[in-house]
Coordinates of C-alpha atoms and ligand atoms in Angstrom, one line a residue:
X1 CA 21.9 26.4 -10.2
X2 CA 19.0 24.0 -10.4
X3 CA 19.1 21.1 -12.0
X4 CA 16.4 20.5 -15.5
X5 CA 13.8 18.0 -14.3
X6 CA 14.9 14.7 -16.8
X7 CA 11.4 13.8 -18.4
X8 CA 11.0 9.9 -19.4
X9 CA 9.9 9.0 -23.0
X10 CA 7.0 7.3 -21.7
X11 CA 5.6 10.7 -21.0
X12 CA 6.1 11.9 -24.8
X13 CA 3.6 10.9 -27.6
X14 CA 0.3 12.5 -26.8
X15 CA -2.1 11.4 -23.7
X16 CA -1.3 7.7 -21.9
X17 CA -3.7 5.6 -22.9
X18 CA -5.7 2.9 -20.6
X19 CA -5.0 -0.9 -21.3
X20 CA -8.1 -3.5 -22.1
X21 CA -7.5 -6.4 -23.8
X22 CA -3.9 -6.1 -24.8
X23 CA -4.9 -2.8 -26.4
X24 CA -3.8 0.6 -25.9
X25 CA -6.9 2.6 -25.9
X26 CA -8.9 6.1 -25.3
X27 CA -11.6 6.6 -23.1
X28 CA -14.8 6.0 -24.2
X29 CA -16.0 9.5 -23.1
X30 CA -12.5 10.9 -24.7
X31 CA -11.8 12.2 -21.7
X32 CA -8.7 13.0 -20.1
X33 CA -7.2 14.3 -16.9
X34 CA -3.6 16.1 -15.9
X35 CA -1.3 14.3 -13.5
X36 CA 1.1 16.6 -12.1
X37 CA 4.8 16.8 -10.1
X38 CA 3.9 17.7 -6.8
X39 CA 7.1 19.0 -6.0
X40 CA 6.8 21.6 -9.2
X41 CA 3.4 21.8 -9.6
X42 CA 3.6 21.3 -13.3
X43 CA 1.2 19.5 -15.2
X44 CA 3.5 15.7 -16.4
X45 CA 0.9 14.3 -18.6
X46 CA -2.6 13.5 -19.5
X47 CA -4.4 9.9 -19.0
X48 CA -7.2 8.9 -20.7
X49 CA -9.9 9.1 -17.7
X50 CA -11.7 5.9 -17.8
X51 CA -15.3 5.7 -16.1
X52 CA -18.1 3.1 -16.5
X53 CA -18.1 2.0 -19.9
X54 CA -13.9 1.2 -19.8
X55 CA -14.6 -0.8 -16.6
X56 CA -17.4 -2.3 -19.0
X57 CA -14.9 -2.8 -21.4
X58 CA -12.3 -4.2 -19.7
X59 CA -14.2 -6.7 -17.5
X60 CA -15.4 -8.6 -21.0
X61 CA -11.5 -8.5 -22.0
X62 CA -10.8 -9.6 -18.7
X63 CA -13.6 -12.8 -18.8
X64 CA -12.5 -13.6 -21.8
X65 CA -9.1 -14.3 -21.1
X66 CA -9.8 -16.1 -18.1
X67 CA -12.5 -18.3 -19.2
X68 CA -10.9 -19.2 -22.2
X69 CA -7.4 -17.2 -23.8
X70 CA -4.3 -18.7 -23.6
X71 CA -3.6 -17.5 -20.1
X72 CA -6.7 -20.2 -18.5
X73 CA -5.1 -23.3 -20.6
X74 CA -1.4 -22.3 -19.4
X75 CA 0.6 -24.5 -17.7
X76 CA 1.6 -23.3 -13.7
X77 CA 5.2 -23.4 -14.4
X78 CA 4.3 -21.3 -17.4
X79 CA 2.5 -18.6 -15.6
X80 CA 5.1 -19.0 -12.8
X81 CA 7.9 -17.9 -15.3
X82 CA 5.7 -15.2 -16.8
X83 CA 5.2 -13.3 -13.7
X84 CA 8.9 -14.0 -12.5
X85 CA 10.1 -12.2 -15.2
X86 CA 7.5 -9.3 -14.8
X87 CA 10.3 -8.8 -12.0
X88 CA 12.9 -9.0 -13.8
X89 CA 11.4 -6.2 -16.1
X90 CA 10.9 -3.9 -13.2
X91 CA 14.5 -4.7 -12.4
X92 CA 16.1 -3.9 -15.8
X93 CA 13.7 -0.8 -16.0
X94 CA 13.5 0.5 -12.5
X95 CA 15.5 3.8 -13.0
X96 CA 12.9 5.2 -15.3
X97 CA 10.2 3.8 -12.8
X98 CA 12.0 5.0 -10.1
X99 CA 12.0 8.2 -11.6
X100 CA 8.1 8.0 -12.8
X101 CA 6.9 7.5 -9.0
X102 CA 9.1 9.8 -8.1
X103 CA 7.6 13.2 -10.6
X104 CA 4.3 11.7 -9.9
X105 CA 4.4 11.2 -6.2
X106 CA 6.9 13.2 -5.0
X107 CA 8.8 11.2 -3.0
X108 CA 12.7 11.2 -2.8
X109 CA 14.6 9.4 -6.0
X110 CA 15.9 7.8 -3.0
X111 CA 13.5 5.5 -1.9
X112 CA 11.7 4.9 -5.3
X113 CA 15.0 3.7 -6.3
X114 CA 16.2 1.6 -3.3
X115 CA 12.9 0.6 -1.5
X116 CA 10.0 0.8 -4.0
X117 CA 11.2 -0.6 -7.5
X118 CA 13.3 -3.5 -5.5
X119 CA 10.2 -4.8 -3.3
X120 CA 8.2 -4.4 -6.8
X121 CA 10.3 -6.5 -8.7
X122 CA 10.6 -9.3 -5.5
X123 CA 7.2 -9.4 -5.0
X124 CA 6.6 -11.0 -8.8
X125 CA 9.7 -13.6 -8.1
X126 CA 7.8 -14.2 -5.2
X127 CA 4.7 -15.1 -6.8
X128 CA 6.0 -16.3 -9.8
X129 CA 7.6 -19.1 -7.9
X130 CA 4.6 -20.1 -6.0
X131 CA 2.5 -20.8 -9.3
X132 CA 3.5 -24.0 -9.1
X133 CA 3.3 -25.1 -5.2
X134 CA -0.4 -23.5 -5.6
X135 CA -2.4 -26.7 -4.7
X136 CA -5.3 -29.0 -3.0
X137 CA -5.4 -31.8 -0.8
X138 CA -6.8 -35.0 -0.3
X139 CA -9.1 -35.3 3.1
X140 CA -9.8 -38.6 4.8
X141 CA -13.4 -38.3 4.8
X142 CA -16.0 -41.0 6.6
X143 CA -17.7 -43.4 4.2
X144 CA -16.1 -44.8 1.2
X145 CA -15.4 -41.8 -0.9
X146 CA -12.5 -40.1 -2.3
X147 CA -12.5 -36.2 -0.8
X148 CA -10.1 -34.1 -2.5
X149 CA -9.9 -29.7 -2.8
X150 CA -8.7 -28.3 -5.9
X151 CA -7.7 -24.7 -5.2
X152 CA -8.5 -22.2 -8.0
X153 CA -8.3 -19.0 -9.1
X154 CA -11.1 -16.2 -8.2
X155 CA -11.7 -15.2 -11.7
X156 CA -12.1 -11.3 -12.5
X157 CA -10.7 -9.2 -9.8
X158 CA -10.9 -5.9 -9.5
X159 CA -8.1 -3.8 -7.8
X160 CA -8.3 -0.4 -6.7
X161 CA -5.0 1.4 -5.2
X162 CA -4.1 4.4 -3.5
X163 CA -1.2 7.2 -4.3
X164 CA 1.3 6.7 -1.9
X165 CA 3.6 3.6 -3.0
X166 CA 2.1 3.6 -6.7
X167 CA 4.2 1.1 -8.4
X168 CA 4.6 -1.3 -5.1
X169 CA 1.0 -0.9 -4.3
X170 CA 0.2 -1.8 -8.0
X171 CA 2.6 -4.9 -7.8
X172 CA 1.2 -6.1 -4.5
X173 CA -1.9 -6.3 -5.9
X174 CA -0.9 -7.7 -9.6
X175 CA 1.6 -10.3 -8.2
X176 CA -0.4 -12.8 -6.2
X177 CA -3.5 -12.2 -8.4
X178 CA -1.5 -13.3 -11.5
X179 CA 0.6 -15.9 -9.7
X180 CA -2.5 -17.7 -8.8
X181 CA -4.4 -17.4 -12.4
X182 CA -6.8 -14.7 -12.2
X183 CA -7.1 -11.8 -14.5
X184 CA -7.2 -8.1 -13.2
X185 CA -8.9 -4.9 -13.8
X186 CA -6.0 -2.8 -11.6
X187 CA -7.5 1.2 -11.3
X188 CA -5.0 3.5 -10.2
X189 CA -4.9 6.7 -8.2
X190 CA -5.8 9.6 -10.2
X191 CA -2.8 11.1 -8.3
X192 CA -0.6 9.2 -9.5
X193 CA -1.4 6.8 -12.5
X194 CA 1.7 6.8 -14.4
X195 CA 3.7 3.7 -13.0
X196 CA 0.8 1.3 -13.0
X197 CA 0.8 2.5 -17.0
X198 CA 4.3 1.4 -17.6
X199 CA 4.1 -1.0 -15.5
X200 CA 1.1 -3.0 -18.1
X201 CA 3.5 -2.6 -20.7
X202 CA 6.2 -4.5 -18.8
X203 CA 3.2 -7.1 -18.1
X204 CA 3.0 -7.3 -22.2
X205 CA 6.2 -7.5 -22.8
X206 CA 6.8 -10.6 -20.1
X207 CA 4.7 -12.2 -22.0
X208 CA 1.3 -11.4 -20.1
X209 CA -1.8 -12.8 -22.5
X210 CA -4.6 -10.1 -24.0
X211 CA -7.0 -9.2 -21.1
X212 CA -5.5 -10.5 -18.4
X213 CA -4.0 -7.4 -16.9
X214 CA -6.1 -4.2 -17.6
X215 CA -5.6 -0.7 -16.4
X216 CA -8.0 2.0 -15.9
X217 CA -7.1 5.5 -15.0
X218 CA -9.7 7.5 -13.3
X219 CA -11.1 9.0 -10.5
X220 CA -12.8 7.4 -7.5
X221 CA -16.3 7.6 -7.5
X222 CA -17.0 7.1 -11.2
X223 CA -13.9 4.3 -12.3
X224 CA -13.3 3.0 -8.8
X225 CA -17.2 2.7 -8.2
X226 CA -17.4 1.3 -11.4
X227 CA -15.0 -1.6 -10.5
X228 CA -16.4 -2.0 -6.8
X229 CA -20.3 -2.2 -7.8
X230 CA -19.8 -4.5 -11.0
X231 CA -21.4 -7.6 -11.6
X232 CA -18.4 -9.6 -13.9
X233 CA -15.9 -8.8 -11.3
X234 CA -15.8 -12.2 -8.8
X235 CA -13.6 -10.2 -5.9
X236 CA -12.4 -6.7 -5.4
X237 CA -9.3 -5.7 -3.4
X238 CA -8.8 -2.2 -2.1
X239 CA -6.0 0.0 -0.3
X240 CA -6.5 3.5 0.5
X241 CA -8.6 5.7 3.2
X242 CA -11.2 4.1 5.7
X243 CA -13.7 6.1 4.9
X244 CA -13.5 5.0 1.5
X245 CA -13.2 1.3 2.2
X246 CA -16.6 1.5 3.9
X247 CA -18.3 2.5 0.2
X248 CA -16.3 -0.6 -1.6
X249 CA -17.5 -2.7 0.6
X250 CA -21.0 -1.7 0.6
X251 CA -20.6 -1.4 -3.4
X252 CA -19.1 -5.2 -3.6
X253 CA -22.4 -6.3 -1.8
X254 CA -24.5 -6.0 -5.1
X255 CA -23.0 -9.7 -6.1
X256 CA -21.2 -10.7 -3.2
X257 CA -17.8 -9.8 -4.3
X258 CA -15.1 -11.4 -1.9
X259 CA -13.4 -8.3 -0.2
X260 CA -10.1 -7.3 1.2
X261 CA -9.6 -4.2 2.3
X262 CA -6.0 -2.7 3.5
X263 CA -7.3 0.8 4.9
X264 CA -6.2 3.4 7.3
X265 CA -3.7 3.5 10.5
X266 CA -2.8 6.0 14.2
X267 CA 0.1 3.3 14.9
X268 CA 1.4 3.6 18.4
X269 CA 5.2 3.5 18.2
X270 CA 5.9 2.4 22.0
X271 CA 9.2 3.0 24.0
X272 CA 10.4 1.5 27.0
X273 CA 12.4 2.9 30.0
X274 CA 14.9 0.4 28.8
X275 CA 15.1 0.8 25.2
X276 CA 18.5 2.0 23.0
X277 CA 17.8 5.5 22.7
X278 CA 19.9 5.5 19.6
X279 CA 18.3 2.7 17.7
X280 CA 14.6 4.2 18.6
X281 CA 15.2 7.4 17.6
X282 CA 16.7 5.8 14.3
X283 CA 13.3 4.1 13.9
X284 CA 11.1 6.5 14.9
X285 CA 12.4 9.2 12.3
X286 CA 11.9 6.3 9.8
X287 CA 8.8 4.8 11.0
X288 CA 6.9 8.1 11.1
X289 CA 9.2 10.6 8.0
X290 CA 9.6 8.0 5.5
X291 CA 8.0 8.9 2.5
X292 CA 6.7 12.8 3.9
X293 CA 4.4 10.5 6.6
X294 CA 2.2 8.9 3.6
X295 CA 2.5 5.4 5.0
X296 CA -0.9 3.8 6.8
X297 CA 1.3 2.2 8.9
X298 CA 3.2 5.3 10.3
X299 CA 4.0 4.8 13.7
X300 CA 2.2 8.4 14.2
X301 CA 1.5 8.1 18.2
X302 CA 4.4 8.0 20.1
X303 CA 4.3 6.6 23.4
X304 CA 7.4 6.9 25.4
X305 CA 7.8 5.9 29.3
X306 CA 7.7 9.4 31.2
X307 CA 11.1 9.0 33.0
X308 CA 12.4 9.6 29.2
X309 CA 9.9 11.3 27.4
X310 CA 11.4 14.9 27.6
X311 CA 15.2 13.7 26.4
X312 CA 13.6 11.5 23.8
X313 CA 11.3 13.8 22.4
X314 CA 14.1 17.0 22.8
X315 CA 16.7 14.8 20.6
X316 CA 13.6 13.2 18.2
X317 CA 13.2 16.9 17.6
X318 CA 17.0 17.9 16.7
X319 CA 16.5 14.6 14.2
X320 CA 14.0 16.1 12.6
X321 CA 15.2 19.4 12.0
X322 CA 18.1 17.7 10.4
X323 CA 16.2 15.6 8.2
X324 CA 16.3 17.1 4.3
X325 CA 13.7 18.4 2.9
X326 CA 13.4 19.3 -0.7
X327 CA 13.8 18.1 -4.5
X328 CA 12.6 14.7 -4.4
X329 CA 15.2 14.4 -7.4
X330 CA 18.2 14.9 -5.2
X331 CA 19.7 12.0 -4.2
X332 CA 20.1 13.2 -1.4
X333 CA 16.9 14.1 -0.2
X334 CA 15.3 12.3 2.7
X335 CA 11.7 14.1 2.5
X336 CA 10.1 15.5 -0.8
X337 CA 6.8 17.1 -1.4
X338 CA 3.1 15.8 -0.3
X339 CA 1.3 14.4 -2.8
X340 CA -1.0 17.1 -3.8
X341 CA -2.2 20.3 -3.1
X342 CA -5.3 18.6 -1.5
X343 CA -3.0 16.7 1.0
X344 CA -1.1 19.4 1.7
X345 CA -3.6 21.6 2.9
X346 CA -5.4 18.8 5.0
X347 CA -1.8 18.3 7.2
X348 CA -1.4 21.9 7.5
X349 CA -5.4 21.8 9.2
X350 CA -4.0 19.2 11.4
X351 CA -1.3 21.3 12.7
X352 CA -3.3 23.7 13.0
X353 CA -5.9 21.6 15.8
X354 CA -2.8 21.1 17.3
X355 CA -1.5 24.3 17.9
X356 CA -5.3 25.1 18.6
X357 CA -5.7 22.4 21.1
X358 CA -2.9 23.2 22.9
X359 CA 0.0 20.8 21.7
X360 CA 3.5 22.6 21.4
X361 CA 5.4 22.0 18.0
X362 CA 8.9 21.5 18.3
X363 CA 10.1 21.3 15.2
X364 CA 8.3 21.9 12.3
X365 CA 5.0 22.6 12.2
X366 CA 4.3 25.3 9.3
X367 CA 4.9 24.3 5.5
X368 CA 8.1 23.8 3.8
X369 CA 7.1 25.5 0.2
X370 CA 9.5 28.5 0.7
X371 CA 12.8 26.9 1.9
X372 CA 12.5 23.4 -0.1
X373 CA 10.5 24.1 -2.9
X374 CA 12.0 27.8 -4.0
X375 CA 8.1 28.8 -3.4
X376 CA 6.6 25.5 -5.4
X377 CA 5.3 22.4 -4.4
X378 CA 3.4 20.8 -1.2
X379 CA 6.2 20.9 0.8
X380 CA 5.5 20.2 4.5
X381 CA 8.1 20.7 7.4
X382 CA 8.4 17.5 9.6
X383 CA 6.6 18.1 13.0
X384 CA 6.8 16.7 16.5
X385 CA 4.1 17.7 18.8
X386 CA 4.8 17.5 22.3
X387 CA 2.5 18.2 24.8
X388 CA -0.4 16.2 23.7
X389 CA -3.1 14.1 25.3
X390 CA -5.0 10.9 23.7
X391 CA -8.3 12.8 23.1
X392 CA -6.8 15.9 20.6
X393 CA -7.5 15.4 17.1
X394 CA -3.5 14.6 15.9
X395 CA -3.7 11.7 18.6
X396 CA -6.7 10.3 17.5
X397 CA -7.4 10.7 13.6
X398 CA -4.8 9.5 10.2
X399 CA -3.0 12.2 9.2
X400 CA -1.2 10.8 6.5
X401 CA 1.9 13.3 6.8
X402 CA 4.5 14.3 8.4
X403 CA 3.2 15.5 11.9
X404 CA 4.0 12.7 14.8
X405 CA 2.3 13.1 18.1
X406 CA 4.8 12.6 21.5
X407 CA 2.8 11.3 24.5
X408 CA 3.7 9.9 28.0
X409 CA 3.1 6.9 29.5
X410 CA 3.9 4.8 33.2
X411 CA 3.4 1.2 33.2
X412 CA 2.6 -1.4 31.2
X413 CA -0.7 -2.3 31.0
X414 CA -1.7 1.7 30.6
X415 CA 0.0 1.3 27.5
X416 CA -1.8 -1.7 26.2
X417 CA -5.2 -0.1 26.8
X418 CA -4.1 3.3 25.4
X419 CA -2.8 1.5 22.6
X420 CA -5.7 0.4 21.8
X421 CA -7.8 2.4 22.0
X422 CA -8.2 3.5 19.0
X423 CA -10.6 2.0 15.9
X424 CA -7.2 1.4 14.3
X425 CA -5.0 -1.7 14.3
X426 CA -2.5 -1.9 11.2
X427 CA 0.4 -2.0 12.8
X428 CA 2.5 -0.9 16.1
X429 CA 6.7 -0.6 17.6
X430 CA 8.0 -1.7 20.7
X431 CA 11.1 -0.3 21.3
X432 CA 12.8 -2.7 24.7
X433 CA 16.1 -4.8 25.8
X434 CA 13.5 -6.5 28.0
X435 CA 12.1 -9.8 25.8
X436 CA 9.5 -10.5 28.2
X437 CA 7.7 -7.0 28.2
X438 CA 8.4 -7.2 24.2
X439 CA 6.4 -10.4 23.7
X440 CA 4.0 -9.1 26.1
X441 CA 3.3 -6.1 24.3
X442 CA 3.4 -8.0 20.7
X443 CA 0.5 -10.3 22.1
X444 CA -1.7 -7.3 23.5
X445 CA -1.4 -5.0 21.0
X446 CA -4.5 -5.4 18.8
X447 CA -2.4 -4.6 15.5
X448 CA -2.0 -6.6 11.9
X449 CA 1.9 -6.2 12.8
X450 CA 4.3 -5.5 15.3
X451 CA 7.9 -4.5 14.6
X452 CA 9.9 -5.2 17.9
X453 CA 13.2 -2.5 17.7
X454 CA 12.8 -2.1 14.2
X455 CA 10.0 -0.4 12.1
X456 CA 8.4 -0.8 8.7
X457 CA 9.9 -3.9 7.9
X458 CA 8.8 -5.1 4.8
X459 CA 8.9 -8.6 2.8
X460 CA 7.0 -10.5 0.3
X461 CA 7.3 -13.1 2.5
X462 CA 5.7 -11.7 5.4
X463 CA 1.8 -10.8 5.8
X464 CA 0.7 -7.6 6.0
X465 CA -3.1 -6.5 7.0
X466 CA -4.9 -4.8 9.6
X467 CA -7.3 -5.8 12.5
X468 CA -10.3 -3.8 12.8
X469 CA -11.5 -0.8 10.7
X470 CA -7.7 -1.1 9.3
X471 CA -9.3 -3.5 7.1
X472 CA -8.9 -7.9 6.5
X473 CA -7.6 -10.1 4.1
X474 CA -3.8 -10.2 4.6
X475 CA -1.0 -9.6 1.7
X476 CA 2.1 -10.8 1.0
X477 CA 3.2 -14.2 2.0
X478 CA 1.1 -17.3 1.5
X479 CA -1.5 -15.6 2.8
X480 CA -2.7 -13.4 -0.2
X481 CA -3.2 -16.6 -2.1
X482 CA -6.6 -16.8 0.5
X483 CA -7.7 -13.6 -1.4
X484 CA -6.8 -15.2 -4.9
X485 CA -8.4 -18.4 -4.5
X486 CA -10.8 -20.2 -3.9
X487 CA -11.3 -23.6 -2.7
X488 CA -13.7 -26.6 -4.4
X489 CA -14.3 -29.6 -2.4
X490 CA -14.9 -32.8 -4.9
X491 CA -16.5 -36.3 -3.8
X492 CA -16.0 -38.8 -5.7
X493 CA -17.5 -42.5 -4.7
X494 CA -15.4 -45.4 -4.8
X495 CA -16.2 -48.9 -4.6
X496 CA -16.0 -50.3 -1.0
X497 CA -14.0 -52.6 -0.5
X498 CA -15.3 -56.6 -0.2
X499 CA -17.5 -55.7 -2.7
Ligands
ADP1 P1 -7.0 9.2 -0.3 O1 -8.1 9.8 0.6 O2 -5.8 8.9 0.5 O3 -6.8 9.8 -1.6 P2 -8.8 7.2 -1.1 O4 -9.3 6.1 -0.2 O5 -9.7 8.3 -1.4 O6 -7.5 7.7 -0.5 O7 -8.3 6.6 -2.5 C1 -7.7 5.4 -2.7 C2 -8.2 4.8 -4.0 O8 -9.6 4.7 -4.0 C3 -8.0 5.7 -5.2 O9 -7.6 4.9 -6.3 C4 -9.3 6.4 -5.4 O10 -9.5 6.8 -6.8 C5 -10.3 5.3 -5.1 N1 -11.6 5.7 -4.7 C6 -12.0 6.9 -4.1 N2 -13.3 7.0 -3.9 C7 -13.8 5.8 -4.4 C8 -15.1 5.2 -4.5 N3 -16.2 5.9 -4.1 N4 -15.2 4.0 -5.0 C9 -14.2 3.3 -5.4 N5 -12.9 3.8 -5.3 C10 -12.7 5.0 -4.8

């Protein structure tokens, strides 16, 4: 007998309002749009849909409060606590967050509750401590003058995030941003808004000032234009497609927005002759299933060395079938549904190339609606594709499911050139007992990171960005603080001495 689908509060009381100045508020147009559970496709609530004049709207509320509310005359080690216990709030909340990602998005209960919610609420300790170690230095400059830097926040920054990881991508962005003193106007995927939502409140309720965190709901090119093309916002920072990263930054020209961009990914997920078998396979099922394949770091080309490619593959295969697909709810569910019917039908087009092109499926490779879903939701069965060369269309392009693509290699330094080549470089695997070819291999490999027998590996600590058209700017670790400040350089003269 199924189970009923358990419904949060949060989704009760009307549509969810967007957040500008501390306020819960409507649209300006009035408008709203339906978010829906992919893996039902039933409607789970409307959000106010928030276009030009919200982003207005909440770019005042956001200068405000950073030029001169509470938040600019706040202590570090005030702010530092404030965003600590943002995380804390995520912890003591993150079963019904868990559970919002997880009607929104689709993905297994599993993951939301063990992976997504716990890097969320570690990210804002993470931050939250750093407030205070934020800081300049003192330069020993020629002449007699005093050279010192004071680091400083950005000001207004704009945040745009994509569907797949709502509440972690919302927190990566939030986190360092707040940590270092700037306010936000945070836009979520129309996909999948609800977390971010709940989220803000949990920013109030930490003790987050008026304007400093505001959330708009909407759709790409009116909200998210909106935020990349406006004038009052000082930097804008942006995960989702390639193709769409290309627009933001041409929009943040108009006033020379600082940019970061975390954008697409065709990671090659490399094993050696002499890697464990065991522990690859382990990692490849993770590195390229986890959440139904909507990761831009998938490790969605497989290279492995030809002597083991057909075992490797045959038993990557058997993994697969075994994986389960089916109510995200489930706790025991490894794979749920795509995120919306739009996704769906764009994975099913790849498989098709494939077939088409010649590639042989073998696993997989046809939806997953009837046996997981009962005949409802996006549903997609996990697919390896053997048989496929570098130049066919699942080898070369993001598919951003769950469709992996198996392909042989010989020696070494093939693998480094067909590695890269690709306009891609967000992250890669090298599976090896051999510590030589492994460094090797993590040098050459054009690629923001590179997971040596272990895969999507994940830390605040730890930065996380792409080289070419996968984007710049790195975040996480110290290194988002680059995107969140900015640097002054101050002179002062002082009397030399003898004089
Ligand atoms: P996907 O193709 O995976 O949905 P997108 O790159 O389209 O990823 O979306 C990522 C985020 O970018 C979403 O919040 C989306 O609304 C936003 N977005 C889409 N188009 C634009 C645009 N023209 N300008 C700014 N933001 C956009």
């Amino acid at each position: 007998m199924a189970t009923p689908t358990p419904r949060p509060k949060f989704l009760d009381g009307g549509p969810k309002k967007m957040l500008i100045g501390g306020e819960w508020v409507p649209a300006a147009s009035g408008k709203t749009f339906a978010t829906i559970d992919p893996a039902t496709e039933q409607k789970l609530a409307d959000v106010c849909e928030g276009d030009k004049d919200d982003v207005d709207r909440a770019v005042v509320a956001a200068r405000r409060a950073f030029e001169s509310g509470p938040w600019s005359k706040m202590s570090a080690s005030e702010r530092g606590q404030i965003v600590w216990r943002i995380g804390d709030l995520i912890e003591k909340n993150k079963d019904e967050l868990a559970l919002l990602d997880t009607l929104d998005n689709g993905k297994p209960i599993f993951e939301t509750t063990y992976v997504d919610t716990v890097l969320a609420a570690d990210i804002f300790r993470y931050y939250g401590g750093f407030a205070t170690k934020i800081h300049g230095e003192t330069i020993p400059v020629a002449g007699s003058f005093l050279n010192y830097t004071l680091r400083e926040p950005v000001g207004v920054c704009g945040q745009i995030i994509p569907w797949n990881f709502p509440l972690l991508m919302a927190s990566w962005k939030l986190a360092p941003a707040l940590g270092a003193g700037n306010c936000v106007v945070l836009k979520p995927a129309e996909q999948t808004p609800l977390s971010a939502l709940r989220l803000a409140e949990l920013c109030l309720e930490a003790g987050v000032p008026p304007g400093v965190v505001n959330v708009i709901p909407g759709f790409g090119p009116t909200a998210g234009a909106a935020v990349a093309r406006h004038r009052g916002i000082d930097k804008v920072a942006f995960t989702g497609s390639t193709e769409v990263g290309k627009i933001v930054m041409r929009e943040a020209a108009e006033n020379c927005k600082k940019v970061s961009l975390e954008l697409g990914g065709k990671s090659p997920n490399i094993i050696l002759q002499d890697a464990d078998i065991d522990a690859a396979l382990k990692g490849v099922m993770m590195g390229m299933f986890f959440n139904q394949g909507e990761v831009c770091c998938a490790g969605s080309r497989l290279f492995v060395h030809k002597s083991i490619k057909d075992e490797f593959v045959g038993k990557l295969a058997e993994h697969a079938k075994k994986l389960k697909v089916g109510n995200p709810l489930d706790p025991e569910t490894r794979m749920g549904a795509q995120v919306s019917e739009e996704q769906y039908d764009r994975i099913l087009g790849f498989i098709k190339a494939g077939k088409e092109q010649g590639a042989k499926a073998l696993c997989g490779g046809d939806s997953a609606r009837a046996t997981a879903g009962g005949g409802k939701g996006y549903f997609i069965q996990p697919t390896v594709f053997d048989g496929v060369n570098d130049g066919m269309k699942i080898a070369r392009e993001e598919i951003f499911g769950p469709v992996i693509a198996a392909l042989p290699f010989d020696d070494l330094d093939e693998i480094v050139a067909r590695a890269n080549d690709t306009p891609y470089g967000l992250a890669a695997g090298v599976w090896t007992k051999d510590i030589d070819k492994a460094h090797y291999l993590a040098r050459k490999v054009k690629a923001g990171t590179i997971w040596v027998n272990c895969y999507n590996q994940f830390d605040a600590a730890s930065p996380f960005g792409g080289f070419k058209e996968s984007g710049f700017g790195r975040e996480m670790g110290i290194h988002a603080l680059e995107l969140y400040t900015q640097v002054k350089s101050v002179w002062v003269r002082v009397r030399p001495q003898g004089k």
